[in-house]
Amino acid sequence: VQLQASGGGSVQTGGSLRLFCAASGSVFVINSMAWYRQAPGKERELVAETISGLRPNYAPSVKDRFTISRDVAKNTVYLQMNRLKPEDTAVYYCNAADLPDYAGGPRYDYWGQGTQVTVSS
């Protein structure tokens, strides 16, 4: 699975951006797509994820501001980011996962290149 992310940029506080991530290759194994981010000096954290058959899950810091959506036919996942704050500044990474079929089973993760999001005050 290959992931190509795009859509980052620079905005002022309160602005909006939309991230895109297109998957190619063995996409039939994907049952989860997500966005993570990593700010300077911090660990990578989950921002939002969408798992087949389940409701999307969001980090508390972005809930009600960000929306993750997936177009299965286009093998693309989107992250609509509204009311952006300086603390949202980070490199955002697209993730696709082949989740285990049973507890304790193997999980396979695939990562796209990061896209920079900068929010100025």
CSV table of N, CA, C and O in Angstrom, one decimal:
chain,number,residue,atom,x,y,z
A,1,VAL,N,0.8,-1.2,0.0
A,1,VAL,CA,0.0,0.0,0.0
A,1,VAL,C,0.9,1.2,0.0
A,1,VAL,O,1.8,1.4,0.8
A,2,GLN,N,0.6,2.1,-0.9
A,2,GLN,CA,1.3,3.4,-0.9
A,2,GLN,C,0.3,4.5,-0.6
A,2,GLN,O,-0.9,4.5,-1.1
A,3,LEU,N,0.7,5.5,0.1
A,3,LEU,CA,-0.1,6.6,0.5
A,3,LEU,C,0.5,7.9,0.0
A,3,LEU,O,1.7,8.2,0.3
A,4,GLN,N,-0.3,8.8,-0.6
A,4,GLN,CA,0.2,10.1,-1.0
A,4,GLN,C,-0.7,11.2,-0.4
A,4,GLN,O,-1.8,11.3,-0.7
A,5,ALA,N,0.0,11.9,0.5
A,5,ALA,CA,-0.8,13.0,1.2
A,5,ALA,C,-0.5,14.3,0.6
A,5,ALA,O,0.6,14.6,0.1
A,6,SER,N,-1.5,15.2,0.7
A,6,SER,CA,-1.3,16.6,0.2
A,6,SER,C,-2.3,17.5,1.0
A,6,SER,O,-3.2,17.0,1.7
A,7,GLY,N,-2.2,18.8,0.7
A,7,GLY,CA,-3.1,19.7,1.3
A,7,GLY,C,-2.7,20.6,2.4
A,7,GLY,O,-3.4,21.4,2.9
A,8,GLY,N,-1.5,20.3,2.9
A,8,GLY,CA,-1.0,21.2,4.0
A,8,GLY,C,-0.7,22.6,3.6
A,8,GLY,O,-0.8,22.9,2.4
A,9,GLY,N,-0.4,23.4,4.5
A,9,GLY,CA,-0.1,24.8,4.2
A,9,GLY,C,-0.1,25.7,5.4
A,9,GLY,O,0.0,25.1,6.6
A,10,SER,N,-0.1,27.0,5.2
A,10,SER,CA,-0.1,27.9,6.3
A,10,SER,C,-1.3,28.7,6.3
A,10,SER,O,-1.8,29.2,5.3
A,11,VAL,N,-1.9,28.9,7.5
A,11,VAL,CA,-3.1,29.7,7.7
A,11,VAL,C,-3.0,30.4,9.0
A,11,VAL,O,-2.2,30.1,9.9
A,12,GLN,N,-3.9,31.4,9.2
A,12,GLN,CA,-4.0,32.1,10.4
A,12,GLN,C,-5.0,31.4,11.3
A,12,GLN,O,-5.8,30.6,10.9
A,13,THR,N,-4.9,31.8,12.6
A,13,THR,CA,-5.8,31.2,13.6
A,13,THR,C,-7.3,31.4,13.1
A,13,THR,O,-7.6,32.5,12.7
A,14,GLY,N,-8.1,30.3,13.2
A,14,GLY,CA,-9.5,30.4,12.8
A,14,GLY,C,-9.7,30.0,11.4
A,14,GLY,O,-10.8,29.8,11.0
A,15,GLY,N,-8.6,29.8,10.7
A,15,GLY,CA,-8.7,29.4,9.3
A,15,GLY,C,-9.0,27.9,9.1
A,15,GLY,O,-9.1,27.1,10.1
A,16,SER,N,-9.1,27.5,7.8
A,16,SER,CA,-9.4,26.1,7.5
A,16,SER,C,-8.4,25.6,6.5
A,16,SER,O,-7.9,26.3,5.7
A,17,LEU,N,-8.2,24.3,6.6
A,17,LEU,CA,-7.4,23.5,5.6
A,17,LEU,C,-8.1,22.1,5.4
A,17,LEU,O,-8.7,21.6,6.3
A,18,ARG,N,-7.8,21.6,4.2
A,18,ARG,CA,-8.3,20.2,4.0
A,18,ARG,C,-7.1,19.4,3.5
A,18,ARG,O,-6.5,19.7,2.5
A,19,LEU,N,-6.9,18.3,4.2
A,19,LEU,CA,-5.9,17.4,3.8
A,19,LEU,C,-6.5,16.2,3.0
A,19,LEU,O,-7.6,15.8,3.2
A,20,PHE,N,-5.6,15.7,2.1
A,20,PHE,CA,-6.0,14.6,1.2
A,20,PHE,C,-5.0,13.5,1.3
A,20,PHE,O,-3.8,13.8,1.5
A,21,CYS,N,-5.5,12.3,1.2
A,21,CYS,CA,-4.5,11.1,1.2
A,21,CYS,C,-5.1,10.1,0.3
A,21,CYS,O,-6.2,9.5,0.6
A,22,ALA,N,-4.4,9.8,-0.8
A,22,ALA,CA,-4.8,8.8,-1.7
A,22,ALA,C,-4.0,7.5,-1.5
A,22,ALA,O,-2.8,7.6,-1.5
A,23,ALA,N,-4.7,6.4,-1.5
A,23,ALA,CA,-4.1,5.1,-1.3
A,23,ALA,C,-4.0,4.4,-2.7
A,23,ALA,O,-4.9,4.5,-3.5
A,24,SER,N,-2.9,3.6,-2.9
A,24,SER,CA,-2.8,2.8,-4.1
A,24,SER,C,-2.1,1.5,-3.7
A,24,SER,O,-1.6,1.4,-2.6
A,25,GLY,N,-2.1,0.6,-4.6
A,25,GLY,CA,-1.6,-0.7,-4.4
A,25,GLY,C,-2.6,-1.7,-3.8
A,25,GLY,O,-3.7,-1.7,-4.3
A,26,SER,N,-2.3,-2.4,-2.8
A,26,SER,CA,-3.1,-3.5,-2.3
A,26,SER,C,-4.2,-2.9,-1.3
A,26,SER,O,-4.2,-3.2,-0.1
A,27,VAL,N,-5.0,-2.0,-1.8
A,27,VAL,CA,-5.9,-1.2,-1.0
A,27,VAL,C,-7.0,-2.1,-0.4
A,27,VAL,O,-7.6,-1.8,0.6
A,28,PHE,N,-7.2,-3.3,-0.9
A,28,PHE,CA,-8.2,-4.2,-0.4
A,28,PHE,C,-7.9,-4.7,1.0
A,28,PHE,O,-8.8,-5.1,1.7
A,29,VAL,N,-6.7,-4.5,1.5
A,29,VAL,CA,-6.4,-5.0,2.8
A,29,VAL,C,-6.7,-3.9,3.9
A,29,VAL,O,-6.7,-4.2,5.1
A,30,ILE,N,-7.0,-2.7,3.4
A,30,ILE,CA,-7.2,-1.6,4.3
A,30,ILE,C,-8.6,-1.6,5.0
A,30,ILE,O,-9.6,-1.7,4.3
A,31,ASN,N,-8.6,-1.6,6.3
A,31,ASN,CA,-9.9,-1.4,7.0
A,31,ASN,C,-9.9,-0.3,7.9
A,31,ASN,O,-10.8,-0.1,8.7
A,32,SER,N,-8.8,0.5,7.9
A,32,SER,CA,-8.8,1.7,8.8
A,32,SER,C,-7.9,2.7,8.1
A,32,SER,O,-6.8,2.4,7.5
A,33,MET,N,-8.3,3.9,8.1
A,33,MET,CA,-7.5,5.0,7.7
A,33,MET,C,-7.5,6.1,8.7
A,33,MET,O,-8.6,6.4,9.4
A,34,ALA,N,-6.4,6.8,8.9
A,34,ALA,CA,-6.3,7.8,9.9
A,34,ALA,C,-5.4,8.9,9.6
A,34,ALA,O,-4.6,8.8,8.7
A,35,TRP,N,-5.4,9.9,10.4
A,35,TRP,CA,-4.4,11.0,10.3
A,35,TRP,C,-3.8,11.1,11.7
A,35,TRP,O,-4.5,11.1,12.8
A,36,TYR,N,-2.5,11.2,11.7
A,36,TYR,CA,-1.7,11.5,12.9
A,36,TYR,C,-1.0,12.8,12.7
A,36,TYR,O,-0.9,13.3,11.6
A,37,ARG,N,-0.4,13.3,13.7
A,37,ARG,CA,0.4,14.5,13.6
A,37,ARG,C,1.5,14.5,14.6
A,37,ARG,O,1.4,13.8,15.7
A,38,GLN,N,2.6,15.2,14.3
A,38,GLN,CA,3.7,15.3,15.2
A,38,GLN,C,4.2,16.7,15.2
A,38,GLN,O,4.7,17.2,14.1
A,39,ALA,N,4.2,17.3,16.3
A,39,ALA,CA,4.7,18.6,16.5
A,39,ALA,C,6.2,18.6,16.9
A,39,ALA,O,6.6,17.5,17.5
A,40,PRO,N,7.0,19.6,16.7
A,40,PRO,CA,8.4,19.6,17.1
A,40,PRO,C,8.5,19.2,18.6
A,40,PRO,O,7.9,19.8,19.4
A,41,GLY,N,9.4,18.3,18.9
A,41,GLY,CA,9.7,17.9,20.3
A,41,GLY,C,8.6,17.1,20.9
A,41,GLY,O,8.7,16.8,22.1
A,42,LYS,N,7.6,16.7,20.1
A,42,LYS,CA,6.5,15.9,20.7
A,42,LYS,C,6.4,14.5,20.0
A,42,LYS,O,6.9,14.4,18.9
A,43,GLU,N,5.7,13.6,20.6
A,43,GLU,CA,5.5,12.3,20.0
A,43,GLU,C,4.3,12.4,19.0
A,43,GLU,O,3.5,13.3,19.1
A,44,ARG,N,4.4,11.5,18.0
A,44,ARG,CA,3.3,11.4,17.1
A,44,ARG,C,2.0,11.0,17.8
A,44,ARG,O,2.0,10.1,18.6
A,45,GLU,N,0.9,11.7,17.5
A,45,GLU,CA,-0.4,11.4,18.1
A,45,GLU,C,-1.5,11.2,17.1
A,45,GLU,O,-1.5,11.8,16.0
A,46,LEU,N,-2.5,10.4,17.5
A,46,LEU,CA,-3.6,10.2,16.6
A,46,LEU,C,-4.5,11.4,16.6
A,46,LEU,O,-4.8,12.0,17.7
A,47,VAL,N,-4.9,11.9,15.4
A,47,VAL,CA,-5.8,13.0,15.3
A,47,VAL,C,-7.2,12.5,15.1
A,47,VAL,O,-8.2,12.9,15.7
A,48,ALA,N,-7.4,11.6,14.1
A,48,ALA,CA,-8.7,11.1,13.7
A,48,ALA,C,-8.5,9.8,13.0
A,48,ALA,O,-7.5,9.6,12.2
A,49,GLU,N,-9.5,8.9,13.1
A,49,GLU,CA,-9.4,7.7,12.4
A,49,GLU,C,-10.8,7.2,12.0
A,49,GLU,O,-11.8,7.6,12.7
A,50,THR,N,-10.9,6.5,10.9
A,50,THR,CA,-12.1,6.0,10.5
A,50,THR,C,-11.9,4.5,10.2
A,50,THR,O,-11.0,4.2,9.4
A,51,ILE,N,-12.7,3.7,10.8
A,51,ILE,CA,-12.5,2.2,10.7
A,51,ILE,C,-13.8,1.7,10.1
A,51,ILE,O,-14.9,2.1,10.5
A,52,SER,N,-13.7,0.8,9.1
A,52,SER,CA,-14.8,0.3,8.4
A,52,SER,C,-15.9,-0.2,9.4
A,52,SER,O,-15.6,-1.0,10.3
A,53,GLY,N,-17.1,0.3,9.3
A,53,GLY,CA,-18.2,-0.2,10.1
A,53,GLY,C,-18.4,0.5,11.4
A,53,GLY,O,-19.3,0.2,12.2
A,54,LEU,N,-17.5,1.4,11.7
A,54,LEU,CA,-17.5,2.1,13.0
A,54,LEU,C,-17.6,3.6,12.8
A,54,LEU,O,-17.2,4.1,11.7
A,55,ARG,N,-18.0,4.3,13.8
A,55,ARG,CA,-18.0,5.8,13.8
A,55,ARG,C,-16.6,6.3,13.9
A,55,ARG,O,-15.8,5.7,14.6
A,56,PRO,N,-16.3,7.5,13.2
A,56,PRO,CA,-15.0,8.0,13.3
A,56,PRO,C,-14.6,8.3,14.8
A,56,PRO,O,-15.5,8.6,15.6
A,57,ASN,N,-13.3,8.3,15.0
A,57,ASN,CA,-12.8,8.6,16.3
A,57,ASN,C,-11.9,9.8,16.3
A,57,ASN,O,-11.1,9.9,15.3
A,58,TYR,N,-12.0,10.7,17.2
A,58,TYR,CA,-11.2,11.9,17.2
A,58,TYR,C,-10.5,12.1,18.5
A,58,TYR,O,-11.0,11.8,19.6
A,59,ALA,N,-9.3,12.8,18.4
A,59,ALA,CA,-8.6,13.2,19.6
A,59,ALA,C,-9.5,14.3,20.2
A,59,ALA,O,-10.1,15.1,19.5
A,60,PRO,N,-9.5,14.4,21.5
A,60,PRO,CA,-10.4,15.4,22.2
A,60,PRO,C,-10.0,16.8,21.8
A,60,PRO,O,-10.9,17.7,21.7
A,61,SER,N,-8.8,17.1,21.5
A,61,SER,CA,-8.3,18.4,21.1
A,61,SER,C,-8.9,18.9,19.8
A,61,SER,O,-8.8,20.1,19.5
A,62,VAL,N,-9.3,18.0,18.9
A,62,VAL,CA,-9.8,18.4,17.6
A,62,VAL,C,-11.3,18.1,17.4
A,62,VAL,O,-11.8,18.5,16.4
A,63,LYS,N,-11.9,17.4,18.3
A,63,LYS,CA,-13.3,17.0,18.2
A,63,LYS,C,-14.1,18.3,18.0
A,63,LYS,O,-13.9,19.3,18.7
A,64,ASP,N,-15.1,18.3,17.1
A,64,ASP,CA,-16.0,19.4,16.8
A,64,ASP,C,-15.3,20.4,15.9
A,64,ASP,O,-15.9,21.4,15.5
A,65,ARG,N,-14.0,20.3,15.6
A,65,ARG,CA,-13.3,21.2,14.7
A,65,ARG,C,-12.9,20.5,13.4
A,65,ARG,O,-12.9,21.0,12.3
A,66,PHE,N,-12.5,19.2,13.6
A,66,PHE,CA,-12.0,18.4,12.4
A,66,PHE,C,-13.0,17.3,12.1
A,66,PHE,O,-13.7,16.8,12.9
A,67,THR,N,-13.0,17.0,10.8
A,67,THR,CA,-13.9,15.9,10.3
A,67,THR,C,-13.1,15.0,9.4
A,67,THR,O,-12.5,15.5,8.4
A,68,ILE,N,-13.1,13.8,9.6
A,68,ILE,CA,-12.4,12.8,8.8
A,68,ILE,C,-13.5,12.1,7.9
A,68,ILE,O,-14.6,11.8,8.4
A,69,SER,N,-13.2,11.9,6.7
A,69,SER,CA,-14.1,11.2,5.8
A,69,SER,C,-13.3,10.4,4.8
A,69,SER,O,-12.1,10.6,4.6
A,70,ARG,N,-13.9,9.4,4.3
A,70,ARG,CA,-13.3,8.4,3.4
A,70,ARG,C,-14.1,8.1,2.2
A,70,ARG,O,-15.3,7.9,2.4
A,71,ASP,N,-13.6,8.2,1.0
A,71,ASP,CA,-14.2,7.9,-0.2
A,71,ASP,C,-13.6,6.5,-0.6
A,71,ASP,O,-12.5,6.5,-1.2
A,72,VAL,N,-14.3,5.4,-0.3
A,72,VAL,CA,-13.8,4.1,-0.6
A,72,VAL,C,-13.6,3.9,-2.1
A,72,VAL,O,-12.5,3.3,-2.5
A,73,ALA,N,-14.5,4.4,-2.9
A,73,ALA,CA,-14.4,4.2,-4.3
A,73,ALA,C,-13.1,4.9,-4.9
A,73,ALA,O,-12.5,4.4,-5.8
A,74,LYS,N,-12.7,6.0,-4.3
A,74,LYS,CA,-11.5,6.7,-4.7
A,74,LYS,C,-10.3,6.3,-3.9
A,74,LYS,O,-9.2,6.9,-4.1
A,75,ASN,N,-10.4,5.5,-2.9
A,75,ASN,CA,-9.3,5.1,-2.0
A,75,ASN,C,-8.7,6.3,-1.4
A,75,ASN,O,-7.4,6.4,-1.4
A,76,THR,N,-9.5,7.3,-1.0
A,76,THR,CA,-9.0,8.5,-0.5
A,76,THR,C,-9.6,8.8,0.9
A,76,THR,O,-10.8,8.6,1.1
A,77,VAL,N,-8.8,9.4,1.7
A,77,VAL,CA,-9.3,9.9,3.0
A,77,VAL,C,-9.0,11.3,3.1
A,77,VAL,O,-8.0,11.8,2.6
A,78,TYR,N,-9.9,12.1,3.7
A,78,TYR,CA,-9.8,13.5,3.8
A,78,TYR,C,-9.8,13.9,5.3
A,78,TYR,O,-10.4,13.2,6.2
A,79,LEU,N,-9.2,15.0,5.6
A,79,LEU,CA,-9.3,15.6,6.9
A,79,LEU,C,-9.6,17.1,6.7
A,79,LEU,O,-8.8,17.9,6.3
A,80,GLN,N,-10.9,17.5,7.1
A,80,GLN,CA,-11.3,18.9,7.0
A,80,GLN,C,-11.0,19.5,8.4
A,80,GLN,O,-11.5,19.0,9.4
A,81,MET,N,-10.2,20.5,8.4
A,81,MET,CA,-9.8,21.1,9.6
A,81,MET,C,-10.3,22.6,9.6
A,81,MET,O,-9.9,23.4,8.8
A,82,ASN,N,-11.2,22.8,10.6
A,82,ASN,CA,-11.8,24.1,10.7
A,82,ASN,C,-11.3,24.7,12.1
A,82,ASN,O,-10.9,24.0,13.0
A,83,ARG,N,-11.5,26.0,12.2
A,83,ARG,CA,-11.2,26.8,13.4
A,83,ARG,C,-9.8,26.4,13.9
A,83,ARG,O,-9.6,26.0,15.1
A,84,LEU,N,-8.8,26.4,13.0
A,84,LEU,CA,-7.5,26.0,13.4
A,84,LEU,C,-6.8,26.9,14.4
A,84,LEU,O,-7.1,28.1,14.5
A,85,LYS,N,-6.0,26.3,15.2
A,85,LYS,CA,-5.3,27.0,16.3
A,85,LYS,C,-3.8,26.8,16.2
A,85,LYS,O,-3.4,25.8,15.5
A,86,PRO,N,-3.0,27.7,16.8
A,86,PRO,CA,-1.6,27.5,16.7
A,86,PRO,C,-1.1,26.1,17.2
A,86,PRO,O,-0.1,25.6,16.6
A,87,GLU,N,-1.8,25.6,18.1
A,87,GLU,CA,-1.4,24.3,18.7
A,87,GLU,C,-1.7,23.1,17.7
A,87,GLU,O,-1.3,22.0,18.0
A,88,ASP,N,-2.4,23.4,16.6
A,88,ASP,CA,-2.6,22.4,15.6
A,88,ASP,C,-1.3,22.3,14.6
A,88,ASP,O,-1.3,21.4,13.8
A,89,THR,N,-0.4,23.2,14.8
A,89,THR,CA,0.8,23.2,14.0
A,89,THR,C,1.6,21.9,14.2
A,89,THR,O,1.9,21.6,15.3
A,90,ALA,N,1.8,21.2,13.1
A,90,ALA,CA,2.5,20.0,13.1
A,90,ALA,C,2.7,19.4,11.7
A,90,ALA,O,2.1,20.0,10.8
A,91,VAL,N,3.4,18.4,11.6
A,91,VAL,CA,3.5,17.6,10.4
A,91,VAL,C,2.4,16.5,10.5
A,91,VAL,O,2.3,15.8,11.5
A,92,TYR,N,1.5,16.5,9.5
A,92,TYR,CA,0.4,15.5,9.6
A,92,TYR,C,0.7,14.3,8.6
A,92,TYR,O,1.2,14.5,7.5
A,93,TYR,N,0.5,13.1,9.2
A,93,TYR,CA,0.8,11.9,8.5
A,93,TYR,C,-0.5,11.1,8.2
A,93,TYR,O,-1.3,10.9,9.1
A,94,CYS,N,-0.6,10.6,7.0
A,94,CYS,CA,-1.7,9.7,6.7
A,94,CYS,C,-1.3,8.3,7.1
A,94,CYS,O,-0.2,7.9,6.8
A,95,ASN,N,-2.3,7.6,7.6
A,95,ASN,CA,-2.0,6.2,8.0
A,95,ASN,C,-3.1,5.3,7.4
A,95,ASN,O,-4.3,5.7,7.4
A,96,ALA,N,-2.8,4.2,6.9
A,96,ALA,CA,-3.7,3.1,6.6
A,96,ALA,C,-3.3,1.8,7.3
A,96,ALA,O,-2.1,1.6,7.5
A,97,ALA,N,-4.3,1.1,7.7
A,97,ALA,CA,-4.0,-0.1,8.5
A,97,ALA,C,-4.8,-1.3,8.1
A,97,ALA,O,-6.0,-1.2,7.7
A,98,ASP,N,-4.1,-2.4,8.2
A,98,ASP,CA,-4.8,-3.7,8.0
A,98,ASP,C,-4.9,-4.2,9.5
A,98,ASP,O,-4.0,-4.7,10.0
A,99,LEU,N,-6.1,-4.0,10.1
A,99,LEU,CA,-6.3,-4.4,11.5
A,99,LEU,C,-6.4,-5.9,11.6
A,99,LEU,O,-6.9,-6.6,10.7
A,100,PRO,N,-6.0,-6.4,12.8
A,100,PRO,CA,-6.1,-7.8,13.0
A,100,PRO,C,-7.5,-8.3,13.1
A,100,PRO,O,-8.5,-7.6,13.5
A,101,ASP,N,-7.7,-9.5,12.6
A,101,ASP,CA,-9.1,-10.1,12.6
A,101,ASP,C,-9.4,-10.7,14.0
A,101,ASP,O,-10.6,-11.1,14.2
A,102,TYR,N,-8.5,-10.8,14.9
A,102,TYR,CA,-8.7,-11.4,16.2
A,102,TYR,C,-7.8,-10.7,17.2
A,102,TYR,O,-6.7,-10.1,16.8
A,103,ALA,N,-8.2,-10.7,18.5
A,103,ALA,CA,-7.4,-10.1,19.5
A,103,ALA,C,-6.0,-10.7,19.5
A,103,ALA,O,-5.8,-11.9,19.5
A,104,GLY,N,-5.0,-9.8,19.5
A,104,GLY,CA,-3.6,-10.2,19.6
A,104,GLY,C,-3.0,-10.6,18.2
A,104,GLY,O,-1.9,-10.9,18.1
A,105,GLY,N,-3.9,-10.4,17.2
A,105,GLY,CA,-3.4,-10.7,15.8
A,105,GLY,C,-2.5,-9.6,15.3
A,105,GLY,O,-2.4,-8.5,15.9
A,106,PRO,N,-1.8,-9.8,14.2
A,106,PRO,CA,-0.9,-8.8,13.7
A,106,PRO,C,-1.7,-7.7,13.1
A,106,PRO,O,-2.7,-7.8,12.5
A,107,ARG,N,-1.1,-6.5,13.2
A,107,ARG,CA,-1.6,-5.3,12.6
A,107,ARG,C,-0.5,-4.8,11.6
A,107,ARG,O,0.7,-4.7,12.0
A,108,TYR,N,-0.9,-4.4,10.5
A,108,TYR,CA,0.0,-3.8,9.5
A,108,TYR,C,-0.3,-2.4,9.2
A,108,TYR,O,-1.4,-2.1,8.9
A,109,ASP,N,0.7,-1.5,9.4
A,109,ASP,CA,0.5,-0.1,9.2
A,109,ASP,C,1.3,0.4,8.0
A,109,ASP,O,2.4,-0.1,7.7
A,110,TYR,N,0.7,1.3,7.3
A,110,TYR,CA,1.3,2.0,6.2
A,110,TYR,C,1.2,3.5,6.4
A,110,TYR,O,0.2,4.0,6.9
A,111,TRP,N,2.3,4.1,6.0
A,111,TRP,CA,2.4,5.6,6.2
A,111,TRP,C,2.7,6.4,5.0
A,111,TRP,O,3.5,5.9,4.1
A,112,GLY,N,2.0,7.5,4.9
A,112,GLY,CA,2.4,8.4,3.8
A,112,GLY,C,3.5,9.4,4.3
A,112,GLY,O,3.8,9.4,5.4
A,113,GLN,N,3.9,10.2,3.3
A,113,GLN,CA,4.9,11.2,3.7
A,113,GLN,C,4.1,12.3,4.5
A,113,GLN,O,2.9,12.4,4.3
A,114,GLY,N,4.7,13.0,5.3
A,114,GLY,CA,4.1,14.1,6.1
A,114,GLY,C,3.8,15.3,5.3
A,114,GLY,O,4.4,15.6,4.2
A,115,THR,N,2.8,16.0,5.7
A,115,THR,CA,2.4,17.3,5.1
A,115,THR,C,2.4,18.3,6.2
A,115,THR,O,1.7,18.1,7.2
A,116,GLN,N,3.1,19.4,6.0
A,116,GLN,CA,3.2,20.4,7.1
A,116,GLN,C,1.9,21.3,7.2
A,116,GLN,O,1.4,21.8,6.1
A,117,VAL,N,1.4,21.5,8.4
A,117,VAL,CA,0.4,22.4,8.7
A,117,VAL,C,0.9,23.4,9.7
A,117,VAL,O,1.4,23.1,10.7
A,118,THR,N,0.8,24.7,9.3
A,118,THR,CA,1.3,25.8,10.2
A,118,THR,C,0.2,26.8,10.4
A,118,THR,O,-0.4,27.3,9.5
A,119,VAL,N,-0.1,27.0,11.7
A,119,VAL,CA,-1.2,28.0,12.0
A,119,VAL,C,-0.5,29.1,12.8
A,119,VAL,O,0.0,28.9,13.9
A,120,SER,N,-0.7,30.3,12.3
A,120,SER,CA,-0.1,31.4,13.0
A,120,SER,C,-1.1,32.2,13.7
A,120,SER,O,-2.3,32.3,13.4
A,121,SER,N,-0.6,32.8,14.8
A,121,SER,CA,-1.6,33.6,15.7
A,121,SER,C,-1.7,35.0,15.2
A,121,SER,O,-1.0,35.5,14.3
